[in-house]
Coordinates of C-alpha atoms in Angstrom, one line a residue:
X335 CA 19.6 -13.8 -36.0
X336 CA 20.8 -13.7 -39.6
X337 CA 17.7 -12.2 -41.2
X338 CA 17.8 -9.4 -38.6
X339 CA 21.0 -8.3 -40.3
X340 CA 19.1 -7.4 -43.5
X341 CA 16.0 -5.6 -42.2
X342 CA 13.3 -6.4 -39.8
X343 CA 11.4 -4.8 -36.9
X344 CA 14.0 -3.5 -34.5
X345 CA 14.2 -0.7 -31.9
X346 CA 16.9 1.8 -31.2
X347 CA 20.3 0.1 -31.0
X348 CA 18.9 -3.4 -31.0
X349 CA 20.5 -4.0 -34.3
X350 CA 23.9 -3.4 -32.7
X351 CA 23.5 -6.7 -30.7
X352 CA 22.7 -8.6 -33.9
X353 CA 25.7 -7.1 -35.7
X354 CA 28.2 -7.5 -32.9
X355 CA 27.1 -11.0 -32.0
X356 CA 27.4 -11.9 -35.7
X357 CA 30.9 -10.5 -36.0
X358 CA 32.0 -12.5 -32.9
X359 CA 30.4 -15.7 -34.5
X360 CA 32.0 -15.4 -37.9
X361 CA 32.6 -13.3 -41.0
X362 CA 29.7 -14.4 -43.2
X363 CA 26.0 -14.9 -42.5
X364 CA 23.2 -16.0 -44.8
X365 CA 20.2 -13.7 -44.7
X366 CA 17.0 -13.2 -46.6
X367 CA 15.6 -9.8 -47.4
X368 CA 11.9 -9.2 -47.0
X369 CA 11.5 -9.6 -50.8
X370 CA 12.9 -13.1 -50.6
X371 CA 16.3 -12.2 -52.2
X372 CA 19.1 -14.1 -50.5
X373 CA 22.3 -12.3 -49.5
X374 CA 25.4 -12.9 -47.4
X375 CA 26.1 -10.3 -44.7
X376 CA 29.8 -9.7 -43.9
X377 CA 30.5 -8.8 -40.3
X378 CA 34.3 -8.4 -39.8
X379 CA 36.7 -6.0 -38.2
X380 CA 37.5 -2.5 -39.3
X381 CA 40.6 -3.2 -41.3
X382 CA 39.2 -6.1 -43.3
X383 CA 36.0 -4.2 -43.9
X384 CA 38.1 -1.4 -45.5
X385 CA 39.9 -3.9 -47.7
X386 CA 36.7 -5.5 -48.8
X387 CA 35.1 -2.2 -49.6
X388 CA 38.0 -1.5 -52.0
X389 CA 38.3 -5.0 -53.4
X390 CA 37.7 -5.0 -57.2
X391 CA 36.4 -8.6 -57.0
X392 CA 33.3 -7.3 -55.2
X393 CA 31.6 -5.6 -58.1
X394 CA 29.1 -2.7 -58.0
X395 CA 28.1 -3.2 -61.7
X396 CA 24.3 -2.5 -62.1
X397 CA 23.8 -5.0 -64.9
X398 CA 25.4 -7.9 -62.8
X399 CA 23.4 -6.9 -59.7
X400 CA 20.1 -6.7 -61.6
X401 CA 20.7 -10.1 -63.2
X402 CA 21.2 -11.8 -59.8
X403 CA 18.3 -10.0 -58.2
X404 CA 16.0 -10.8 -61.1
X405 CA 17.1 -14.4 -61.2
X406 CA 16.2 -14.9 -57.6
X407 CA 12.9 -13.1 -57.8
X408 CA 11.9 -15.1 -60.9
X409 CA 12.9 -18.3 -59.1
X410 CA 10.4 -17.6 -56.4
X411 CA 7.7 -16.4 -58.8
X412 CA 7.8 -12.8 -57.8
X413 CA 7.9 -9.7 -60.1
X414 CA 11.4 -9.1 -61.5
X415 CA 10.8 -5.3 -61.7
X416 CA 13.5 -3.3 -59.8
X417 CA 13.3 0.2 -58.6
X418 CA 15.4 3.2 -59.8
X419 CA 18.0 2.6 -57.1
X420 CA 19.5 -0.2 -59.3
X421 CA 20.0 2.1 -62.2
X422 CA 23.5 2.7 -63.8
X423 CA 24.7 5.5 -61.4
X424 CA 28.2 5.9 -60.1
X425 CA 27.0 3.9 -57.0
X426 CA 26.2 0.9 -59.2
X427 CA 29.3 0.9 -61.5
X428 CA 32.9 -0.1 -61.5
X429 CA 35.9 1.8 -62.9
X430 CA 36.5 3.3 -65.4
X431 CA 32.7 4.1 -65.7
X432 CA 32.5 4.9 -62.0
X433 CA 35.3 7.4 -62.2
X434 CA 33.7 9.1 -65.3
X435 CA 30.4 9.5 -63.6
X436 CA 31.8 10.6 -60.2
X437 CA 33.9 13.2 -62.0
X438 CA 30.7 15.0 -63.1
X439 CA 29.4 15.4 -59.5
X440 CA 32.6 15.7 -57.4
X441 CA 33.1 19.5 -57.8
X442 CA 29.7 20.2 -56.2
X443 CA 30.7 18.2 -53.1
X444 CA 34.3 19.0 -52.4
X445 CA 35.3 20.7 -49.2
X446 CA 35.7 24.2 -50.8
X447 CA 32.3 24.0 -52.5
X448 CA 30.6 22.8 -49.3
X449 CA 32.2 25.5 -47.1
X450 CA 30.7 28.1 -49.5
X451 CA 27.3 26.6 -48.6
X452 CA 27.8 27.0 -44.9
X453 CA 26.0 30.4 -44.6
X454 CA 23.0 29.1 -46.5
X455 CA 22.9 25.9 -44.4
X456 CA 22.9 28.1 -41.3
X457 CA 20.1 30.2 -42.7
X458 CA 17.9 27.2 -43.5
X459 CA 18.6 25.6 -40.1
X460 CA 17.7 28.8 -38.2
X461 CA 14.5 29.2 -40.2
X462 CA 13.4 25.6 -39.6
X463 CA 14.3 25.8 -35.9
X464 CA 12.5 29.1 -35.5
X465 CA 9.3 27.3 -36.3
X466 CA 9.7 24.5 -33.8
X467 CA 7.3 24.7 -30.7
X468 CA 9.0 24.9 -27.3
X469 CA 7.9 23.0 -24.2
X470 CA 5.7 20.5 -26.0
X471 CA 6.4 17.1 -27.5
X472 CA 7.4 17.1 -31.2
X473 CA 8.8 14.5 -33.6
X474 CA 12.2 15.9 -34.5
X475 CA 12.5 13.5 -37.5
X476 CA 9.5 15.0 -39.2
X477 CA 10.0 18.5 -38.0
X478 CA 13.7 19.0 -38.7
X479 CA 15.9 16.0 -39.5
X480 CA 14.0 15.1 -42.7
X481 CA 13.2 18.6 -44.2
X482 CA 16.6 20.1 -43.4
X483 CA 18.7 18.0 -45.8
X484 CA 15.9 17.9 -48.4
X485 CA 16.1 21.7 -48.6
X486 CA 19.9 21.7 -48.9
X487 CA 20.3 18.9 -51.4
X488 CA 17.4 20.3 -53.4
X489 CA 19.2 23.7 -53.8
X490 CA 22.5 22.0 -54.7
X491 CA 20.9 19.7 -57.3
X492 CA 18.2 22.0 -58.7
X493 CA 15.0 20.5 -57.1
X494 CA 12.5 23.4 -56.7
X495 CA 11.6 24.1 -53.1
X496 CA 7.9 23.7 -53.9
X497 CA 8.5 20.1 -54.8
X498 CA 10.4 19.1 -51.7
X499 CA 7.5 17.6 -49.8
X500 CA 6.4 15.5 -52.8
X501 CA 9.9 14.2 -53.5
X502 CA 10.4 13.4 -49.8
X503 CA 7.2 11.4 -49.6
X504 CA 8.3 9.4 -52.7
X505 CA 11.7 8.7 -51.2
X506 CA 10.3 7.4 -48.0
X507 CA 8.1 5.0 -50.0
X508 CA 10.9 4.0 -52.3
X509 CA 13.0 3.0 -49.3
X510 CA 10.4 0.5 -48.1
X511 CA 11.2 -3.1 -48.6
X512 CA 7.7 -3.9 -49.7
X513 CA 7.7 -4.0 -53.5
X514 CA 4.0 -3.0 -53.6
X515 CA 5.0 0.3 -52.0
X516 CA 8.5 0.9 -53.4
X517 CA 7.9 0.1 -57.1
X518 CA 5.0 2.6 -57.6
X519 CA 7.1 5.2 -55.8
X520 CA 10.1 4.5 -58.0
X521 CA 7.9 4.9 -61.1
X522 CA 6.5 8.2 -59.8
X523 CA 9.9 9.5 -58.9
X524 CA 11.3 8.5 -62.3
X525 CA 8.4 10.5 -63.9
X526 CA 9.2 13.5 -61.7
X527 CA 12.9 13.4 -62.6
X528 CA 12.2 13.0 -66.3
X529 CA 10.0 16.1 -66.2
X530 CA 12.6 18.1 -64.2
X531 CA 15.6 17.1 -66.3
X532 CA 13.9 17.8 -69.6
X533 CA 11.8 20.8 -68.6
X534 CA 12.5 24.5 -69.3
X535 CA 12.5 25.4 -65.6
X536 CA 15.7 23.5 -64.8
X537 CA 18.3 25.8 -63.2
X538 CA 21.3 25.6 -65.5
X539 CA 23.5 26.7 -62.6
X540 CA 22.5 23.7 -60.5
X541 CA 24.3 20.3 -60.5
X542 CA 21.4 18.7 -62.5
X543 CA 21.6 21.5 -65.0
X544 CA 25.4 20.9 -65.3
X545 CA 24.9 17.2 -65.8
X546 CA 22.3 17.6 -68.5
X547 CA 24.9 19.7 -70.4
X548 CA 27.9 17.6 -69.4
X549 CA 30.4 16.9 -72.1
X550 CA 33.5 15.0 -71.2
X551 CA 35.6 14.8 -74.4
X552 CA 32.4 14.5 -76.4
X553 CA 30.8 12.0 -74.1
X554 CA 27.3 13.0 -72.9
X555 CA 25.4 11.2 -70.1
X556 CA 22.8 8.9 -71.5
X557 CA 19.2 9.3 -70.5
X558 CA 19.5 6.2 -68.3
X559 CA 22.7 7.6 -66.6
X560 CA 21.0 10.9 -66.0
X561 CA 18.0 9.3 -64.4
X562 CA 20.2 7.0 -62.3
X563 CA 22.3 9.9 -61.1
X564 CA 19.2 11.8 -60.2
X565 CA 17.9 8.9 -58.1
X566 CA 21.2 8.5 -56.3
X567 CA 22.0 12.1 -55.5
X568 CA 18.6 13.1 -54.3
X569 CA 18.1 9.9 -52.2
X570 CA 21.7 9.6 -50.8
X571 CA 21.9 13.4 -50.2
X572 CA 18.7 13.4 -48.3
X573 CA 18.2 10.0 -46.6
X574 CA 21.7 9.5 -45.1
X575 CA 22.0 13.1 -43.7
X576 CA 18.5 12.9 -42.2
X577 CA 19.5 9.6 -40.5
X578 CA 22.8 11.1 -39.2
X579 CA 21.0 14.1 -37.7
X580 CA 18.5 11.8 -36.0
X581 CA 21.1 9.4 -34.7
X582 CA 23.3 12.2 -33.3
X583 CA 20.5 13.9 -31.5
X584 CA 19.3 10.6 -30.1
X585 CA 22.8 9.6 -29.0
X586 CA 23.5 13.0 -27.3
X587 CA 20.3 12.8 -25.3
X588 CA 20.5 9.1 -24.5
X589 CA 24.1 9.5 -23.2
X590 CA 23.5 12.7 -21.2
X591 CA 25.7 14.8 -23.4
X592 CA 23.2 17.3 -24.6
X593 CA 23.8 20.0 -21.9
X594 CA 27.6 19.4 -22.2
X595 CA 27.4 20.2 -25.9
X596 CA 25.3 23.3 -25.2
X597 CA 28.0 24.5 -22.8
X598 CA 30.9 23.6 -25.0
X599 CA 30.1 23.7 -28.8
X600 CA 33.5 22.2 -29.5
X601 CA 32.1 18.9 -28.4
X602 CA 29.7 18.8 -31.4
X603 CA 32.1 17.4 -34.0
X604 CA 33.2 14.7 -31.4
X605 CA 29.5 13.7 -31.0
X606 CA 29.1 13.5 -34.8
X607 CA 32.1 11.3 -35.2
X608 CA 31.3 9.0 -32.3
X609 CA 27.8 8.5 -33.7
X610 CA 29.2 7.7 -37.1
X611 CA 31.5 5.1 -35.4
X612 CA 29.1 3.6 -32.9
X613 CA 25.7 4.1 -34.4
X614 CA 26.3 4.4 -38.2
X615 CA 23.2 5.7 -40.1
X616 CA 24.2 3.4 -42.9
X617 CA 23.9 0.0 -41.6
X618 CA 25.2 -2.0 -44.6
X619 CA 27.0 -0.8 -47.6
X620 CA 24.9 -1.1 -50.7
X621 CA 24.9 -4.4 -52.5
X622 CA 28.0 -5.9 -54.1
X623 CA 28.4 -9.1 -56.2
X624 CA 31.4 -11.3 -56.4
X625 CA 33.0 -11.6 -59.9
X626 CA 34.9 -14.8 -58.9
X627 CA 35.2 -17.3 -56.1
X628 CA 37.1 -16.0 -53.2
X629 CA 37.6 -16.3 -49.5
X630 CA 36.7 -13.8 -46.7
X631 CA 38.5 -14.4 -43.5
X632 CA 39.0 -18.1 -44.5
X633 CA 35.3 -18.7 -45.6
X634 CA 34.7 -19.6 -49.2
X635 CA 32.4 -17.3 -51.2
X636 CA 31.2 -18.5 -54.6
X637 CA 31.1 -16.3 -57.7
X638 CA 27.9 -14.3 -58.3
X639 CA 27.2 -14.0 -54.5
X640 CA 25.3 -11.0 -53.3
X641 CA 27.1 -9.3 -50.4
X642 CA 26.1 -6.7 -47.8
X643 CA 29.1 -5.4 -45.9
X644 CA 28.1 -4.4 -42.4
X645 CA 29.5 -1.0 -41.4
X646 CA 28.1 -0.8 -37.9
X647 CA 29.9 -3.8 -36.6
X648 CA 33.2 -2.6 -38.2
X649 CA 32.9 0.7 -36.4
X650 CA 32.4 -1.1 -33.1
X651 CA 35.4 -3.5 -33.8
X652 CA 37.0 -4.3 -30.4
X653 CA 40.4 -4.7 -32.1
X654 CA 40.3 -1.1 -33.5
X655 CA 38.7 0.5 -30.4
X656 CA 39.0 0.0 -26.6
X657 CA 35.6 -0.3 -25.0
X658 CA 34.2 -0.4 -28.5
X659 CA 30.6 -1.2 -27.6
X660 CA 30.2 1.9 -25.5
X661 CA 29.4 5.5 -26.7
X662 CA 32.3 7.7 -25.6
X663 CA 33.5 11.1 -26.9
X664 CA 36.8 11.0 -25.2
X665 CA 38.4 8.6 -27.6
X666 CA 41.8 9.3 -29.2
X667 CA 40.4 8.0 -32.5
X668 CA 36.9 7.4 -33.9
X669 CA 38.0 5.5 -37.0
X670 CA 35.0 4.1 -38.9
X671 CA 33.6 3.2 -42.3
X672 CA 30.2 4.9 -42.0
X673 CA 30.9 6.8 -45.2
X674 CA 32.4 3.7 -46.9
X675 CA 36.0 3.3 -48.1
X676 CA 37.8 3.1 -51.4
X677 CA 36.5 4.3 -54.8
X678 CA 32.9 4.5 -53.5
X679 CA 33.7 6.6 -50.4
X680 CA 30.6 8.8 -49.9
X681 CA 30.8 11.9 -52.1
X682 CA 28.6 13.9 -49.7
X683 CA 30.5 13.1 -46.5
X684 CA 31.7 16.7 -46.0
X685 CA 28.2 18.1 -46.6
X686 CA 26.6 15.6 -44.2
X687 CA 29.0 16.4 -41.4
X688 CA 28.6 20.1 -41.9
X689 CA 24.8 20.0 -41.9
X690 CA 24.7 17.8 -38.8
X691 CA 27.1 20.0 -36.9
X692 CA 25.2 23.2 -37.7
X693 CA 21.9 21.7 -36.7
X694 CA 23.3 20.2 -33.4
X695 CA 25.0 23.5 -32.4
X696 CA 21.9 25.5 -33.1
X697 CA 19.6 23.1 -31.2
X698 CA 21.9 22.8 -28.2
X699 CA 22.5 26.5 -28.0
X700 CA 18.9 27.4 -28.1
X701 CA 17.5 24.5 -26.1
X702 CA 20.1 23.3 -23.6
X703 CA 17.6 21.5 -21.4
X704 CA 15.9 19.5 -24.2
X705 CA 14.7 16.0 -23.1
X706 CA 13.7 12.8 -24.9
X707 CA 9.9 12.4 -24.7
X708 CA 9.3 8.8 -25.7
X709 CA 8.3 6.1 -23.2
X710 CA 10.2 3.5 -25.2
X711 CA 13.1 3.2 -27.6
X712 CA 12.0 4.3 -31.1
X713 CA 11.6 1.9 -34.0
X714 CA 14.5 1.7 -36.5
X715 CA 14.0 1.9 -40.2
X716 CA 13.3 -1.6 -41.4
X717 CA 15.4 -1.8 -44.6
X718 CA 18.7 -3.5 -45.2
X719 CA 20.8 -0.4 -45.8
X720 CA 19.7 2.4 -43.4
X721 CA 19.6 2.3 -39.6
X722 CA 17.9 5.3 -38.0
X723 CA 15.0 6.0 -35.7
X724 CA 11.7 6.4 -37.5
X725 CA 10.6 8.9 -35.0
X726 CA 12.4 11.0 -32.3
X727 CA 10.0 12.5 -29.8
X728 CA 11.6 15.3 -27.8
X729 CA 10.6 18.4 -25.8
X730 CA 12.7 21.4 -26.6
X731 CA 13.5 23.3 -23.4
X732 CA 15.4 26.5 -22.9

């Protein structure tokens, strides 16, 4: 069971059973990633999960994480090369460095800035949906859930539209847990970002353009910091939203709520929040490492332990929610940690919600009789962070 908490071949919500059984069995579970790196997966209730996500003893420091990953990889005779996701971005840093780096990006993702993007998001959604065939089976992941957020985040950050397909392909390879696939993709993506960030064609009005010029009391981003931020913002801004769109559509169809949402668009935000709670697109928060020996719910955890904090089991915590294992949109609260908690709360949460709500409203309005077309539950992404269907076969019906 434990290795199923950190990747593996799973279908649909099969990972829910692993996570919920693990939470019932205890707070910590040894697991081995496909690359052989050993981690402990934390499966506890919602409130303790929140405290742990904000606990300063659980570090996000890139240097400390790299040392432990490389130590374990060297111990088993594997390559110690790590991909760009482990660079010194705001995701992989502690305060005060984290606050400094986050401050450079936060203005582009606050509620006011995101609401100004709403007309453009609606325009892109309508354009993509206009091109979808009606009455025949399509893969909604490939046709809409993936390209939609790539277009949006590309425009916000300054990735040219013509490069979207190339960047998307590299991201998909980078998220693989096979180093022979992920490492070459990481190198290629690094080369692309280097050319983009140093080239004459960079839009100075974009977030990347602003970061290249950023000067906070005379403190410029280093080249390593620029590259790490590029990796983080493009991948996080694309991958998580694509997964959320996929999960919400699947959940609405699977729970016979699609036609209800078509008849009552006010249900769409409720669907989004219940999916975030019940079927979080981010399965585990990204890696942390303990800076000292500590206890989690009475279980001793040594210093320098790699931790994955499970977010899905926290959302389905039976203490926090009545009938927590069921998907219901009539809840008085849908409290969850799908976007994290504490200093590393997801910067793009407002944008992800808005994109998903716009897509779902447009799809249900145009195609109220849409049906799921698969003859089995779809496979789930097989990495230790994300949890979303790899494909979503549907037939759009008016």
